[in-house]
Amino acid sequence: MEPQRSQSETLSDGRNGDNTAGYKTYILTWLAIIALTGITFTLSRMGGGAIVLALLIAGTQAALALYFFMHLWTETARVFKILIPLVLVILVVLLSLVFSDVAFRG
Amino acid sequence: MNEASPAIPAHKDYTGAKLGMWLFLLSEILLFGGLFILYSAYRYRYAADFHQASREMELFLGTLNTFLLQTSALTVGLSILAIRRGNRKQSEYLLLGTMVLGLVFLGIKAGEWLAHIEKGFYPQSPALLARPKGEILFFSLYYTMTGLHGLHVLIGVCVLATMWIFLRREKLNRSYFVPLENSGLYWHLVDIIWIFLYPLFYLIA
C-alpha cells in the first residue's frame, strides 16, 4: 500500500502551494505597494497627477497583490490562470461597451 | 457494517476549496465592477462637478486608511505563512493585528462619514440637493461604494475573528490551513477594491 501523503508533503512538492515564498517576498511586495501609494499621493498633491496615471498605479498595485499576496504566481492549477483573466476581460468589455454608449450618445 | 469496510479519511481538496473561493471573489469583482462602470459613466458626463465634490474629501485620512489596509494585507499574508511553518502563536498575533488594522480603518471611515453628514452632505439632504447634479451623483456614489466596501471590511473582520478562534482551538495547523488561506484571499480582494476607490474619490480634486 502506498504511504499516505499529507497535504504538507504535497505542498512541499511544489504543487498547490508556495513553499518558496518567504517572509521576504511578502515584505518586499508590501514595500512596493506602499511606495506606489506614496507616489500617487505625491503626484496628486503636486497637481500633476492625471486620473489615468493614478489608475495605472492602482492597477500595478492590484497586480502585485494578486500575484504575490494572493499566490497566483505559485498556483499550478491551470483553471486559475484561465478564470481570473477571463473575468477581467469580461469587465473590460462591459466597461468599454457602456462607455462607448455614453460617450457617443447625442 | 461489517469490519471489512475501510476507514475513509476526511476528504480535503485544497485546489477545490480555493477554486470555490475564487469563484466567489470573481463574482464580487463583477459586483463592484458594475459600480465602477456607473462611476466612470457619470464622471465622464460631469467631470467638473466630480472634481469640485472631491475637494470635500479628507485626503490625509483617505491616504492613512489606504496605508492601514495595505499593511493589514501584509499581516494577513504573514499570518498564513506562519501557520504553514507551524508557528501557531505568531499566526494568531498577526491575525489579531490584521483585525485591529481593519477596525481602525472602519473607525476612520465612520469619522469621515460623520464629518460629511455634519456638514449637511448626506443623501437627499437640502445642502446637497442645492449643489449641481454631478456633485449629488458623486456623493451618492461615494456613500454607495465606500459603504459597500466598509460592509466588506466588517464581514472580513468577522471572518478573520472566526479564523482566530479556529487557530486558538488548534483546528488549523501546518497541513490544514485552507480556511485561513481563503479568508486571506477575501481580505486581499477587499484591499484591492480600496486601491481603486482611493484615487477615484480622493485624488481627483
GROMACS .gro file of C-alpha atoms in nm:
model
  311
    1MET     CA    1   0.000   0.000   0.000
    2GLU     CA    2   0.122   0.346  -0.084
    3PRO     CA    3   0.221   0.559   0.211
    4GLN     CA    4  -0.037   0.827   0.278
    5ARG     CA    5   0.076   1.169   0.176
    6SER     CA    6  -0.027   1.451   0.399
    7GLN     CA    7  -0.118   1.786   0.247
    8SER     CA    8   0.206   1.944   0.364
    9GLU     CA    9   0.405   1.684   0.174
   10THR     CA   10   0.206   1.756  -0.136
   11LEU     CA   11   0.277   2.122  -0.082
   12SER     CA   12   0.649   2.078  -0.042
   13ASP     CA   13   0.647   1.902  -0.376
   14GLY     CA   14   0.577   2.245  -0.513
   15ARG     CA   15   0.218   2.164  -0.602
   16ASN     CA   16  -0.071   2.385  -0.492
   17GLY     CA   17   0.142   2.595  -0.268
   18ASP     CA   18   0.413   2.849  -0.231
   19ASN     CA   19   0.677   2.699  -0.011
   20THR     CA   20   0.930   2.912  -0.189
   21ALA     CA   21   0.757   3.236  -0.090
   22GLY     CA   22   0.907   3.351   0.234
   23TYR     CA   23   0.869   3.650   0.463
   24LYS     CA   24   1.097   3.846   0.233
   25THR     CA   25   0.860   3.816  -0.063
   26TYR     CA   26   0.569   3.946   0.142
   27ILE     CA   27   0.761   4.239   0.286
   28LEU     CA   28   0.907   4.342  -0.050
   29THR     CA   29   0.560   4.327  -0.208
   30TRP     CA   30   0.420   4.540   0.074
   31LEU     CA   31   0.703   4.794   0.040
   32ALA     CA   32   0.640   4.821  -0.335
   33ILE     CA   33   0.266   4.874  -0.282
   34ILE     CA   34   0.324   5.136  -0.011
   35ALA     CA   35   0.582   5.315  -0.226
   36LEU     CA   36   0.333   5.331  -0.514
   37THR     CA   37   0.071   5.477  -0.280
   38GLY     CA   38   0.328   5.740  -0.182
   39ILE     CA   39   0.395   5.820  -0.547
   40THR     CA   40   0.028   5.852  -0.641
   41PHE     CA   41  -0.036   6.069  -0.332
   42THR     CA   42   0.260   6.298  -0.408
   43LEU     CA   43   0.161   6.330  -0.774
   44SER     CA   44  -0.189   6.437  -0.680
   45ARG     CA   45  -0.059   6.691  -0.427
   46MET     CA   46   0.168   6.840  -0.692
   47GLY     CA   47  -0.135   6.875  -0.914
   48GLY     CA   48   0.028   6.683  -1.196
   49GLY     CA   49  -0.148   6.358  -1.125
   50ALA     CA   50  -0.386   6.276  -1.406
   51ILE     CA   51  -0.652   6.025  -1.311
   52VAL     CA   52  -0.527   5.790  -1.584
   53LEU     CA   53  -0.185   5.779  -1.421
   54ALA     CA   54  -0.339   5.724  -1.075
   55LEU     CA   55  -0.543   5.434  -1.214
   56LEU     CA   56  -0.236   5.284  -1.382
   57ILE     CA   57  -0.057   5.294  -1.047
   58ALA     CA   58  -0.363   5.138  -0.878
   59GLY     CA   59  -0.364   4.866  -1.144
   60THR     CA   60   0.002   4.792  -1.075
   61GLN     CA   61  -0.067   4.771  -0.701
   62ALA     CA   62  -0.362   4.537  -0.763
   63ALA     CA   63  -0.147   4.319  -0.989
   64LEU     CA   64   0.123   4.296  -0.721
   65ALA     CA   65  -0.138   4.199  -0.460
   66LEU     CA   66  -0.297   3.939  -0.691
   67TYR     CA   67   0.034   3.791  -0.797
   68PHE     CA   68   0.219   3.774  -0.465
   69PHE     CA   69  -0.028   3.820  -0.179
   70MET     CA   70  -0.297   3.607  -0.343
   71HIS     CA   71  -0.042   3.347  -0.456
   72LEU     CA   72  -0.122   3.347  -0.826
   73TRP     CA   73   0.249   3.314  -0.900
   74THR     CA   74   0.264   2.971  -0.739
   75GLU     CA   75  -0.081   2.849  -0.839
   76THR     CA   76  -0.028   2.544  -1.057
   77ALA     CA   77  -0.389   2.454  -1.135
   78ARG     CA   78  -0.448   2.586  -1.484
   79VAL     CA   79  -0.809   2.679  -1.409
   80PHE     CA   80  -0.694   2.987  -1.212
   81LYS     CA   81  -0.479   3.109  -1.499
   82ILE     CA   82  -0.784   3.095  -1.729
   83LEU     CA   83  -1.067   3.204  -1.498
   84ILE     CA   84  -0.920   3.518  -1.349
   85PRO     CA   85  -0.804   3.686  -1.671
   86LEU     CA   86  -1.138   3.582  -1.828
   87VAL     CA   87  -1.338   3.771  -1.565
   88LEU     CA   88  -1.112   4.075  -1.602
   89VAL     CA   89  -1.164   4.067  -1.980
   90ILE     CA   90  -1.544   4.048  -1.927
   91LEU     CA   91  -1.520   4.354  -1.703
   92VAL     CA   92  -1.316   4.548  -1.959
   93VAL     CA   93  -1.564   4.454  -2.235
   94LEU     CA   94  -1.858   4.569  -2.021
   95LEU     CA   95  -1.678   4.889  -1.930
   96SER     CA   96  -1.584   4.976  -2.287
   97LEU     CA   97  -1.932   4.894  -2.424
   98VAL     CA   98  -2.106   5.110  -2.165
   99PHE     CA   99  -1.851   5.384  -2.206
  100SER     CA  100  -1.877   5.393  -2.584
  101ASP     CA  101  -2.256   5.416  -2.550
  102VAL     CA  102  -2.235   5.704  -2.302
  103ALA     CA  103  -1.965   5.889  -2.495
  104PHE     CA  104  -2.144   5.882  -2.832
  105ARG     CA  105  -2.495   5.943  -2.709
  106GLY     CA  106  -2.650   6.250  -2.864
  107MET     CA  107  -2.141  -0.252   0.887
  108ASN     CA  108  -1.900  -0.540   0.867
  109GLU     CA  109  -1.547  -0.497   0.986
  110ALA     CA  110  -1.405  -0.523   0.636
  111SER     CA  111  -1.520  -0.173   0.541
  112PRO     CA  112  -1.215   0.052   0.537
  113ALA     CA  113  -1.198   0.377   0.725
  114ILE     CA  114  -1.236   0.666   0.484
  115PRO     CA  115  -1.011   0.960   0.566
  116ALA     CA  116  -1.171   1.303   0.566
  117HIS     CA  117  -1.170   1.436   0.214
  118LYS     CA  118  -0.975   1.757   0.184
  119ASP     CA  119  -0.941   1.909  -0.156
  120TYR     CA  120  -0.707   2.206  -0.142
  121THR     CA  121  -0.747   2.317  -0.503
  122GLY     CA  122  -1.123   2.264  -0.494
  123ALA     CA  123  -1.159   2.476  -0.180
  124LYS     CA  124  -0.957   2.757  -0.331
  125LEU     CA  125  -1.141   2.737  -0.661
  126GLY     CA  126  -1.472   2.779  -0.477
  127MET     CA  127  -1.336   3.087  -0.302
  128TRP     CA  128  -1.204   3.233  -0.626
  129LEU     CA  129  -1.540   3.186  -0.798
  130PHE     CA  130  -1.699   3.385  -0.517
  131LEU     CA  131  -1.430   3.654  -0.536
  132LEU     CA  132  -1.477   3.686  -0.911
  133SER     CA  133  -1.849   3.743  -0.860
  134GLU     CA  134  -1.753   4.014  -0.609
  135ILE     CA  135  -1.531   4.175  -0.873
  136LEU     CA  136  -1.830   4.188  -1.109
  137LEU     CA  137  -2.050   4.333  -0.831
  138PHE     CA  138  -1.807   4.619  -0.766
  139GLY     CA  139  -1.730   4.635  -1.139
  140GLY     CA  140  -2.088   4.744  -1.204
  141LEU     CA  141  -2.044   5.033  -0.963
  142PHE     CA  142  -1.711   5.129  -1.118
  143ILE     CA  143  -1.881   5.138  -1.460
  144LEU     CA  144  -2.152   5.365  -1.318
  145TYR     CA  145  -1.885   5.588  -1.167
  146SER     CA  146  -1.693   5.623  -1.493
  147ALA     CA  147  -2.005   5.699  -1.694
  148TYR     CA  148  -2.111   5.979  -1.459
  149ARG     CA  149  -1.759   6.109  -1.415
  150TYR     CA  150  -1.729   6.137  -1.790
  151ARG     CA  151  -2.051   6.340  -1.809
  152TYR     CA  152  -1.994   6.560  -1.501
  153ALA     CA  153  -1.612   6.581  -1.486
  154ALA     CA  154  -1.603   6.936  -1.343
  155ASP     CA  155  -1.862   6.861  -1.073
  156PHE     CA  156  -1.674   6.548  -0.970
  157HIS     CA  157  -1.353   6.750  -0.930
  158GLN     CA  158  -1.535   7.004  -0.720
  159ALA     CA  159  -1.709   6.749  -0.497
  160SER     CA  160  -1.384   6.559  -0.443
  161ARG     CA  161  -1.248   6.866  -0.261
  162GLU     CA  162  -1.477   6.771   0.026
  163MET     CA  163  -1.275   6.452   0.082
  164GLU     CA  164  -1.012   6.441   0.356
  165LEU     CA  165  -0.705   6.344   0.153
  166PHE     CA  166  -0.492   6.277   0.461
  167LEU     CA  167  -0.746   6.041   0.619
  168GLY     CA  168  -0.801   5.861   0.290
  169THR     CA  169  -0.427   5.811   0.245
  170LEU     CA  170  -0.386   5.694   0.605
  171ASN     CA  171  -0.666   5.442   0.554
  172THR     CA  172  -0.502   5.321   0.233
  173PHE     CA  173  -0.180   5.264   0.425
  174LEU     CA  174  -0.361   5.081   0.707
  175LEU     CA  175  -0.545   4.848   0.471
  176GLN     CA  176  -0.232   4.774   0.268
  177THR     CA  177  -0.042   4.695   0.586
  178SER     CA  178  -0.322   4.465   0.700
  179ALA     CA  179  -0.282   4.278   0.370
  180LEU     CA  180   0.080   4.215   0.470
  181THR     CA  181  -0.007   4.094   0.821
  182VAL     CA  182  -0.276   3.851   0.698
  183GLY     CA  183  -0.031   3.714   0.439
  184LEU     CA  184   0.235   3.666   0.704
  185SER     CA  185  -0.021   3.503   0.935
  186ILE     CA  186  -0.090   3.236   0.671
  187LEU     CA  187   0.282   3.190   0.612
  188ALA     CA  188   0.336   3.150   0.989
  189ILE     CA  189   0.077   2.873   1.027
  190ARG     CA  190   0.219   2.696   0.723
  191ARG     CA  191   0.552   2.694   0.902
  192GLY     CA  192   0.393   2.570   1.223
  193ASN     CA  193   0.424   2.896   1.421
  194ARG     CA  194   0.074   2.899   1.565
  195LYS     CA  195   0.130   3.181   1.818
  196GLN     CA  196   0.287   3.408   1.558
  197SER     CA  197  -0.002   3.336   1.324
  198GLU     CA  198  -0.253   3.428   1.595
  199TYR     CA  199  -0.084   3.761   1.673
  200LEU     CA  200  -0.054   3.858   1.308
  201LEU     CA  201  -0.421   3.778   1.256
  202LEU     CA  202  -0.512   3.985   1.561
  203GLY     CA  203  -0.307   4.273   1.418
  204THR     CA  204  -0.493   4.242   1.087
  205MET     CA  205  -0.828   4.268   1.264
  206VAL     CA  206  -0.716   4.573   1.463
  207LEU     CA  207  -0.599   4.745   1.143
  208GLY     CA  208  -0.934   4.663   0.980
  209LEU     CA  209  -1.127   4.807   1.276
  210VAL     CA  210  -0.916   5.125   1.282
  211PHE     CA  211  -0.986   5.161   0.909
  212LEU     CA  212  -1.359   5.135   0.979
  213GLY     CA  213  -1.333   5.384   1.265
  214ILE     CA  214  -1.161   5.644   1.045
  215LYS     CA  215  -1.412   5.579   0.766
  216ALA     CA  216  -1.700   5.628   1.009
  217GLY     CA  217  -1.540   5.953   1.129
  218GLU     CA  218  -1.520   6.077   0.770
  219TRP     CA  219  -1.884   5.990   0.707
  220LEU     CA  220  -1.991   6.168   1.026
  221ALA     CA  221  -1.794   6.478   0.924
  222HIS     CA  222  -1.970   6.482   0.585
  223ILE     CA  223  -2.309   6.436   0.748
  224GLU     CA  224  -2.236   6.716   0.995
  225LYS     CA  225  -2.160   6.944   0.701
  226GLY     CA  226  -2.503   6.851   0.566
  227PHE     CA  227  -2.382   6.621   0.286
  228TYR     CA  228  -2.588   6.309   0.300
  229PRO     CA  229  -2.831   6.154   0.051
  230GLN     CA  230  -3.135   6.380  -0.004
  231SER     CA  231  -3.003   6.649   0.232
  232PRO     CA  232  -3.106   7.008   0.147
  233ALA     CA  233  -2.742   7.123   0.139
  234LEU     CA  234  -2.653   6.851  -0.109
  235LEU     CA  235  -2.962   6.893  -0.325
  236ALA     CA  236  -2.875   7.263  -0.365
  237ARG     CA  237  -2.548   7.160  -0.534
  238PRO     CA  238  -2.501   7.086  -0.906
  239LYS     CA  239  -2.627   6.749  -1.029
  240GLY     CA  240  -2.280   6.600  -1.074
  241GLU     CA  241  -2.186   6.668  -0.712
  242ILE     CA  242  -2.504   6.497  -0.592
  243LEU     CA  243  -2.412   6.195  -0.804
  244PHE     CA  244  -2.057   6.199  -0.670
  245PHE     CA  245  -2.181   6.183  -0.312
  246SER     CA  246  -2.434   5.911  -0.394
  247LEU     CA  247  -2.158   5.701  -0.549
  248TYR     CA  248  -1.926   5.783  -0.261
  249TYR     CA  249  -2.172   5.662   0.001
  250THR     CA  250  -2.273   5.354  -0.201
  251MET     CA  251  -1.922   5.240  -0.293
  252THR     CA  252  -1.740   5.315   0.032
  253GLY     CA  253  -2.043   5.186   0.223
  254LEU     CA  254  -2.047   4.856   0.037
  255HIS     CA  255  -1.670   4.835   0.078
  256GLY     CA  256  -1.696   4.913   0.451
  257LEU     CA  257  -1.950   4.634   0.484
  258HIS     CA  258  -1.698   4.401   0.322
  259VAL     CA  259  -1.429   4.512   0.569
  260LEU     CA  260  -1.669   4.446   0.857
  261ILE     CA  261  -1.754   4.098   0.723
  262GLY     CA  262  -1.382   4.039   0.666
  263VAL     CA  263  -1.304   4.121   1.030
  264CYS     CA  264  -1.577   3.876   1.142
  265VAL     CA  265  -1.437   3.603   0.914
  266LEU     CA  266  -1.083   3.665   1.043
  267ALA     CA  267  -1.212   3.656   1.402
  268THR     CA  268  -1.360   3.312   1.329
  269MET     CA  269  -1.026   3.200   1.190
  270TRP     CA  270  -0.855   3.334   1.500
  271ILE     CA  271  -1.083   3.117   1.715
  272PHE     CA  272  -1.005   2.819   1.490
  273LEU     CA  273  -0.635   2.885   1.544
  274ARG     CA  274  -0.679   2.910   1.922
  275ARG     CA  275  -0.867   2.580   1.923
  276GLU     CA  276  -0.594   2.423   1.710
  277LYS     CA  277  -0.837   2.343   1.430
  278LEU     CA  278  -0.589   2.481   1.182
  279ASN     CA  279  -0.233   2.358   1.150
  280ARG     CA  280   0.054   2.344   0.905
  281SER     CA  281  -0.109   2.073   0.696
  282TYR     CA  282  -0.467   2.207   0.713
  283PHE     CA  283  -0.491   2.582   0.676
  284VAL     CA  284  -0.712   2.633   0.371
  285PRO     CA  285  -0.993   2.817   0.562
  286LEU     CA  286  -0.738   3.077   0.672
  287GLU     CA  287  -0.590   3.091   0.323
  288ASN     CA  288  -0.936   3.156   0.175
  289SER     CA  289  -1.017   3.421   0.437
  290GLY     CA  290  -0.687   3.584   0.343
  291LEU     CA  291  -0.790   3.585  -0.023
  292TYR     CA  292  -1.113   3.764   0.072
  293TRP     CA  293  -0.921   4.020   0.275
  294HIS     CA  294  -0.683   4.085  -0.014
  295LEU     CA  295  -0.976   4.139  -0.250
  296VAL     CA  296  -1.122   4.397  -0.011
  297ASP     CA  297  -0.781   4.567  -0.011
  298ILE     CA  298  -0.764   4.565  -0.392
  299ILE     CA  299  -1.110   4.725  -0.420
  300TRP     CA  300  -0.996   5.004  -0.188
  301ILE     CA  301  -0.683   5.053  -0.400
  302PHE     CA  302  -0.919   5.166  -0.679
  303LEU     CA  303  -1.165   5.357  -0.460
  304TYR     CA  304  -0.882   5.570  -0.318
  305PRO     CA  305  -0.779   5.751  -0.641
  306LEU     CA  306  -1.137   5.771  -0.771
  307PHE     CA  307  -1.269   5.957  -0.468
  308TYR     CA  308  -0.969   6.123  -0.304
  309LEU     CA  309  -0.724   6.203  -0.582
  310ILE     CA  310  -0.939   6.376  -0.845
  311ALA     CA  311  -0.976   6.716  -0.678
   0.00000   0.00000   0.00000
